Amino acid sequence: AQKVTQAQTEISVVEKEDVTLDCVYETRDTTYYLFWYKQPPSGELVFLIRRNSFDEQNEISGRYSWNFQKSTSSFNFTITASQVVDSAVYFCALSEYGNKLVFGAGTILRVKS
Amino acid sequence: NAGVTQTPKFQVLKTGQSMTLQCAQDMNHEYMSWYRQDPGMGLRLIHYSVGAGITDQGEVPNGYNVSRSTTEDFPLRLLSAAPSQTSVYFCASSYSQGLNEQFFGPGTRLTVL
C-alpha cells in the first residue's frame, strides 16, 4: 500500500535561512506521481509541484527546488533564503497510477523575522 | 471561474444531527473527492467520484454518504454527527484521479458538540 512519511513535524528558521522539508514515500507501483501542496495560515491548499516516477530531474522554481531520488524513495523540498510568507504547513502526497492521493502528515514551517 | 466552492464555511452541530456539506466546481472535472484534515494526520480521503453517477469509498468513509448526480456537484452527508467528526473538510476536483493536481475548495470547519 502507498504511504508518505514527513518525519519533521515542525521546523523553525530565521528569515533568509535555507530549509529542506523531507518526504519519504512507499509504493509497489513503478508508475506513480508525487505532489507538494502548501497550506498557509489562511487555510487554503495550494498546489506547488507534480512529479512522475519516470522523471528524476530536479526542479527549481524561484526560491523553491525539489530533489527527487528514487533510490532513496524521497522527494525533498528546499526553500532558499526563506521569507516570513513561506510560513505554512507543507504536505507531500503520492498517487499510484490511476489511484487515490495519499498525503503525509505535513510539516509546519515557521519562518521568523 | 469560481473554481471549487464549499458551503458552509463554519458549522456547529449537536451529536446526532445530520447535515450536508455542499461542494461545486465549474471546471468540468470528472474527478471529485472529499477529505478531512485533523491535526497531525494530514488529509484523509473520505469518498471520491470518478464521474457523475459513480462514487466510491476512501480511507475513512464511515458515518458519511455521498452522491454525484451531476458533474458539478458532490455533496457530503453526515448521517448522525459524532464528536469524532469534528474536523476541517475539504472538497477537491481534478481532471483525473491521481494523475493531475487537485484543486481544493476553501474548506468547512465543522464542530460536533
CSV table of C-alpha atoms in Angstrom, one decimal:
chain,number,residue,atom,x,y,z
A,1,ALA,CA,0.0,0.0,0.0
A,2,GLN,CA,1.2,3.5,-0.6
A,3,LYS,CA,2.4,5.6,2.2
A,4,VAL,CA,4.0,9.0,2.7
A,5,THR,CA,6.2,10.0,5.7
A,6,GLN,CA,7.0,13.5,6.6
A,7,ALA,CA,9.2,13.0,9.7
A,8,GLN,CA,9.6,16.6,10.5
A,9,THR,CA,6.5,17.7,12.4
A,10,GLU,CA,7.7,21.3,12.8
A,11,ILE,CA,10.6,23.4,11.7
A,12,SER,CA,11.6,26.9,12.8
A,13,VAL,CA,14.1,29.0,10.9
A,14,VAL,CA,15.1,32.6,10.8
A,15,GLU,CA,14.4,34.6,7.7
A,16,LYS,CA,17.0,34.1,4.9
A,17,GLU,CA,18.0,30.7,6.1
A,18,ASP,CA,17.6,27.8,3.7
A,19,VAL,CA,15.3,25.0,4.8
A,20,THR,CA,14.7,21.5,3.5
A,21,LEU,CA,11.4,19.6,4.1
A,22,ASP,CA,11.8,15.8,3.9
A,23,CYS,CA,9.4,13.5,2.2
A,24,VAL,CA,9.8,9.7,2.0
A,25,TYR,CA,7.3,7.5,0.2
A,26,GLU,CA,6.5,3.8,-0.2
A,27,THR,CA,4.9,2.3,-3.2
A,28,ARG,CA,4.9,-1.0,-5.0
A,29,ASP,CA,4.0,0.5,-8.3
A,30,THR,CA,6.5,1.6,-10.9
A,31,THR,CA,4.3,4.4,-12.1
A,32,TYR,CA,3.3,7.0,-9.6
A,33,TYR,CA,3.1,10.7,-9.1
A,34,LEU,CA,4.4,12.9,-6.3
A,35,PHE,CA,3.0,16.2,-5.2
A,36,TRP,CA,3.7,19.0,-2.8
A,37,TYR,CA,1.0,21.3,-1.5
A,38,LYS,CA,1.2,24.4,0.7
A,39,GLN,CA,-1.4,25.4,3.3
A,40,PRO,CA,-0.8,29.0,4.5
A,41,PRO,CA,-2.3,30.2,7.8
A,42,SER,CA,-5.4,31.3,5.8
A,43,GLY,CA,-6.2,27.6,5.3
A,44,GLU,CA,-6.5,27.0,1.6
A,45,LEU,CA,-4.4,24.3,-0.1
A,46,VAL,CA,-2.1,25.5,-2.9
A,47,PHE,CA,-0.6,23.1,-5.4
A,48,LEU,CA,3.2,23.5,-5.8
A,49,ILE,CA,4.5,20.7,-7.9
A,50,ARG,CA,3.8,17.4,-9.5
A,51,ARG,CA,6.5,14.9,-10.5
A,52,ASN,CA,6.0,11.5,-12.2
A,53,SER,CA,8.1,8.5,-11.4
A,54,PHE,CA,9.9,8.5,-14.7
A,55,ASP,CA,11.2,12.0,-14.4
A,56,GLU,CA,14.0,12.2,-11.9
A,57,GLN,CA,15.2,15.6,-12.9
A,58,ASN,CA,15.4,18.1,-10.1
A,59,GLU,CA,13.2,21.2,-10.5
A,60,ILE,CA,13.8,24.8,-9.5
A,61,SER,CA,11.2,27.5,-9.4
A,62,GLY,CA,12.5,30.7,-8.0
A,63,ARG,CA,13.4,30.1,-4.4
A,64,TYR,CA,11.9,26.6,-4.4
A,65,SER,CA,13.6,23.5,-5.5
A,66,TRP,CA,12.7,19.8,-5.4
A,67,ASN,CA,15.1,16.8,-5.2
A,68,PHE,CA,13.5,13.5,-6.4
A,69,GLN,CA,15.6,10.4,-5.7
A,70,LYS,CA,14.1,7.0,-6.5
A,71,SER,CA,17.0,5.2,-4.9
A,72,THR,CA,16.0,6.5,-1.5
A,73,SER,CA,12.3,7.0,-2.2
A,74,SER,CA,12.5,10.6,-1.4
A,75,PHE,CA,11.1,13.8,-2.8
A,76,ASN,CA,12.5,16.6,-0.7
A,77,PHE,CA,11.6,20.3,-0.9
A,78,THR,CA,14.1,23.1,-0.3
A,79,ILE,CA,13.3,26.7,0.2
A,80,THR,CA,16.3,29.0,-0.3
A,81,ALA,CA,16.5,32.3,1.5
A,82,SER,CA,13.3,31.7,3.4
A,83,GLN,CA,10.8,34.5,4.0
A,84,VAL,CA,8.1,35.1,6.6
A,85,VAL,CA,5.5,34.5,3.8
A,86,ASP,CA,6.8,30.9,3.5
A,87,SER,CA,5.4,30.1,6.9
A,88,ALA,CA,2.8,27.4,6.3
A,89,VAL,CA,2.0,23.7,6.5
A,90,TYR,CA,3.6,21.8,3.7
A,91,PHE,CA,2.2,18.4,2.5
A,92,CYS,CA,3.8,15.8,0.4
A,93,ALA,CA,1.4,13.4,-1.4
A,94,LEU,CA,1.6,10.3,-3.6
A,95,SER,CA,-0.7,8.6,-6.0
A,96,GLU,CA,-0.1,5.3,-7.7
A,97,TYR,CA,-1.1,5.4,-11.3
A,98,GLY,CA,-4.8,6.0,-11.6
A,99,ASN,CA,-5.2,5.7,-7.9
A,100,LYS,CA,-6.1,7.8,-4.9
A,101,LEU,CA,-4.0,10.5,-3.5
A,102,VAL,CA,-2.4,9.8,-0.1
A,103,PHE,CA,-1.0,12.6,1.9
A,104,GLY,CA,1.7,12.8,4.5
A,105,ALA,CA,1.0,14.3,7.9
A,106,GLY,CA,2.5,17.6,6.9
A,107,THR,CA,5.4,19.7,8.2
A,108,ILE,CA,4.7,23.1,9.9
A,109,LEU,CA,7.3,25.6,8.8
A,110,ARG,CA,7.7,28.8,10.9
A,111,VAL,CA,9.9,31.5,9.5
A,112,LYS,CA,10.8,34.2,12.0
A,113,SER,CA,11.9,37.7,11.1
B,1,ASN,CA,-14.3,30.7,-12.9
B,2,ALA,CA,-15.2,30.2,-9.3
B,3,GLY,CA,-13.1,27.0,-9.1
B,4,VAL,CA,-14.2,24.8,-6.2
B,5,THR,CA,-16.7,26.2,-3.8
B,6,GLN,CA,-17.8,24.9,-0.5
B,7,THR,CA,-20.7,25.8,1.9
B,8,PRO,CA,-20.9,26.5,4.7
B,9,LYS,CA,-17.6,27.8,5.9
B,10,PHE,CA,-18.3,27.0,9.5
B,11,GLN,CA,-20.9,24.7,11.2
B,12,VAL,CA,-21.7,23.7,14.7
B,13,LEU,CA,-23.8,20.6,15.2
B,14,LYS,CA,-25.1,18.6,18.1
B,15,THR,CA,-24.4,14.9,18.4
B,16,GLY,CA,-26.9,13.0,16.4
B,17,GLN,CA,-27.8,15.8,14.0
B,18,SER,CA,-27.5,15.3,10.3
B,19,MET,CA,-26.3,17.8,7.7
B,20,THR,CA,-25.0,18.2,4.2
B,21,LEU,CA,-21.7,19.9,3.2
B,22,GLN,CA,-22.0,21.3,-0.3
B,23,CYS,CA,-19.3,21.2,-2.9
B,24,ALA,CA,-19.4,22.5,-6.5
B,25,GLN,CA,-16.9,23.0,-9.3
B,26,ASP,CA,-17.2,24.8,-12.6
B,27,MET,CA,-14.1,23.4,-14.3
B,28,ASN,CA,-15.9,20.3,-15.8
B,29,HIS,CA,-13.6,18.0,-13.8
B,30,GLU,CA,-14.6,14.3,-13.8
B,31,TYR,CA,-12.9,13.5,-10.5
B,32,MET,CA,-14.1,14.9,-7.2
B,33,SER,CA,-13.2,14.0,-3.7
B,34,TRP,CA,-13.8,14.8,0.0
B,35,TYR,CA,-11.0,14.9,2.6
B,36,ARG,CA,-10.9,15.6,6.3
B,37,GLN,CA,-8.0,17.3,7.9
B,38,ASP,CA,-7.1,16.5,11.5
B,39,PRO,CA,-4.1,17.8,13.4
B,40,GLY,CA,-1.0,15.6,12.8
B,41,MET,CA,-2.8,13.3,10.4
B,42,GLY,CA,-2.7,15.2,7.1
B,43,LEU,CA,-5.6,14.9,4.8
B,44,ARG,CA,-7.5,11.6,4.7
B,45,LEU,CA,-9.8,10.6,1.8
B,46,ILE,CA,-13.4,10.1,2.8
B,47,HIS,CA,-15.2,9.4,-0.5
B,48,TYR,CA,-14.5,10.1,-4.1
B,49,SER,CA,-16.2,10.1,-7.5
B,50,VAL,CA,-14.7,9.5,-11.0
B,51,GLY,CA,-17.8,10.8,-12.7
B,52,ALA,CA,-21.5,11.5,-12.5
B,53,GLY,CA,-23.3,8.5,-11.0
B,54,ILE,CA,-20.1,6.9,-9.8
B,55,THR,CA,-18.8,7.1,-6.2
B,56,ASP,CA,-16.5,5.0,-4.0
B,57,GLN,CA,-15.2,4.9,-0.5
B,58,GLY,CA,-11.8,6.3,0.6
B,59,GLU,CA,-9.8,5.7,3.7
B,60,VAL,CA,-12.3,6.9,6.3
B,61,PRO,CA,-15.9,6.6,4.9
B,62,ASN,CA,-17.8,5.5,8.0
B,63,GLY,CA,-20.5,8.0,9.0
B,64,TYR,CA,-20.6,9.8,5.7
B,65,ASN,CA,-22.6,9.4,2.5
B,66,VAL,CA,-22.1,11.0,-1.0
B,67,SER,CA,-23.8,11.1,-4.3
B,68,ARG,CA,-22.9,12.5,-7.7
B,69,SER,CA,-25.9,13.3,-9.8
B,70,THR,CA,-24.1,16.0,-11.9
B,71,THR,CA,-20.6,16.6,-12.9
B,72,GLU,CA,-20.6,19.9,-11.0
B,73,ASP,CA,-21.9,18.9,-7.5
B,74,PHE,CA,-20.6,16.5,-5.0
B,75,PRO,CA,-22.3,16.9,-1.6
B,76,LEU,CA,-21.2,15.1,1.6
B,77,ARG,CA,-23.8,14.0,4.1
B,78,LEU,CA,-23.2,13.4,7.7
B,79,LEU,CA,-25.9,10.9,8.8
B,80,SER,CA,-25.7,11.2,12.6
B,81,ALA,CA,-23.0,13.6,13.7
B,82,ALA,CA,-20.5,12.4,16.3
B,83,PRO,CA,-17.8,14.4,18.1
B,84,SER,CA,-15.2,12.3,16.3
B,85,GLN,CA,-16.3,14.0,13.1
B,86,THR,CA,-15.1,17.4,14.3
B,87,SER,CA,-12.7,18.4,11.6
B,88,VAL,CA,-11.9,20.6,8.7
B,89,TYR,CA,-13.4,19.2,5.5
B,90,PHE,CA,-12.0,19.9,2.0
B,91,CYS,CA,-13.6,19.1,-1.3
B,92,ALA,CA,-11.3,18.8,-4.3
B,93,SER,CA,-11.6,18.2,-8.0
B,94,SER,CA,-9.3,17.4,-10.9
B,95,TYR,CA,-9.3,16.2,-14.5
B,96,SER,CA,-8.4,12.6,-13.4
B,97,GLN,CA,-7.8,10.5,-10.3
B,98,GLY,CA,-4.2,10.7,-9.1
B,99,LEU,CA,-2.6,12.0,-12.3
B,100,ASN,CA,-3.2,15.7,-12.1
B,101,GLU,CA,-3.1,18.4,-9.5
B,102,GLN,CA,-6.2,18.6,-7.4
B,103,PHE,CA,-8.0,21.9,-6.9
B,104,PHE,CA,-9.2,22.4,-3.4
B,105,GLY,CA,-12.2,24.3,-2.0
B,106,PRO,CA,-11.7,26.7,0.9
B,107,GLY,CA,-12.8,24.1,3.5
B,108,THR,CA,-15.6,23.8,6.0
B,109,ARG,CA,-14.8,23.8,9.7
B,110,LEU,CA,-17.2,21.5,11.5
B,111,THR,CA,-17.6,21.2,15.2
B,112,VAL,CA,-19.8,18.5,16.7
B,113,LEU,CA,-20.7,19.0,20.4
